XYZ file of C-alpha atoms in Angstrom:
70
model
C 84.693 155.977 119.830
C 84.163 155.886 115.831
C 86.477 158.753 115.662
C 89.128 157.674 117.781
C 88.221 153.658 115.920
C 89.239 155.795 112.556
C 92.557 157.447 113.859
C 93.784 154.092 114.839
C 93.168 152.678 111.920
C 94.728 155.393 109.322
C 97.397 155.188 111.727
C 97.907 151.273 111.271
C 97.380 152.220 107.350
C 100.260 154.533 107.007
C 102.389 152.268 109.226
C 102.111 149.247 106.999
C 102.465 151.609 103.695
C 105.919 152.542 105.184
C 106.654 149.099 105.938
C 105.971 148.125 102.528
C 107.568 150.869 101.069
C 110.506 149.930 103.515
C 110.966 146.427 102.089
C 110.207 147.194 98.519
C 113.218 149.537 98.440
C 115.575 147.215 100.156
C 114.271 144.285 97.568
C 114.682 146.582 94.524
C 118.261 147.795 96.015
C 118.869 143.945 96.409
C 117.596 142.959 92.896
C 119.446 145.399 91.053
C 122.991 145.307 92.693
C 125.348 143.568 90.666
C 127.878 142.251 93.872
C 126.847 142.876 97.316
C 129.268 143.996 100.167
C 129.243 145.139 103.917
C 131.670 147.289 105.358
C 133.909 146.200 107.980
C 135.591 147.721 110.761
C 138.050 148.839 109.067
C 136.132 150.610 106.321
C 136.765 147.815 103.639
C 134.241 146.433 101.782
C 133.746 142.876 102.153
C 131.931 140.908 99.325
C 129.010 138.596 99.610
C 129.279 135.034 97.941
C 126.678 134.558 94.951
C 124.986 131.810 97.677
C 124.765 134.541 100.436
C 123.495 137.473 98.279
C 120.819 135.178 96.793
C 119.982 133.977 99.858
C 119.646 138.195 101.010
C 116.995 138.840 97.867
C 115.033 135.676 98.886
C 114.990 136.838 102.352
C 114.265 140.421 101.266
C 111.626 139.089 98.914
C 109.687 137.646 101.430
C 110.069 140.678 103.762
C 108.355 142.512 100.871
C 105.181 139.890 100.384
C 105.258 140.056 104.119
C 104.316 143.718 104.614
C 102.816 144.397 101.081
C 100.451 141.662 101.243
C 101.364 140.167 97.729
């Protein structure tokens, strides 16, 4: 039971290192881009307003102090 009690939780470990990994990646990306885009349908890229993009690093931030913990 201690065994399997230890598996588990080295398994929950390296899923909420990747998680945090995850979301401190897409933060930095974030953080660092100068303009932000998607690309539509068509293959064009299609440029975030300063409002939205903010908005995406705030949201990102808090992704990242979700699953890092600080």
């Amino acid at each position: 039971q201690d065994a399997e009690d230890a598996r588990n939780k080295a398994a929950a470990d390296r899923q909420r290192e990747t998680a945090c990994k995850y979301a401190r990646n897409s933060y930095n990306r974030l953080k660092d881009a100068n303009r932000i885009f998607k690309t539509d349908a068509d293959g064009n890229r299609v440029y975030y307003s300063d409002a939205e993009a903010d908005a995406m690093r705030v949201q990102a931030q808090r992704a990242m102090t979700a699953a890092c913990g600080s």
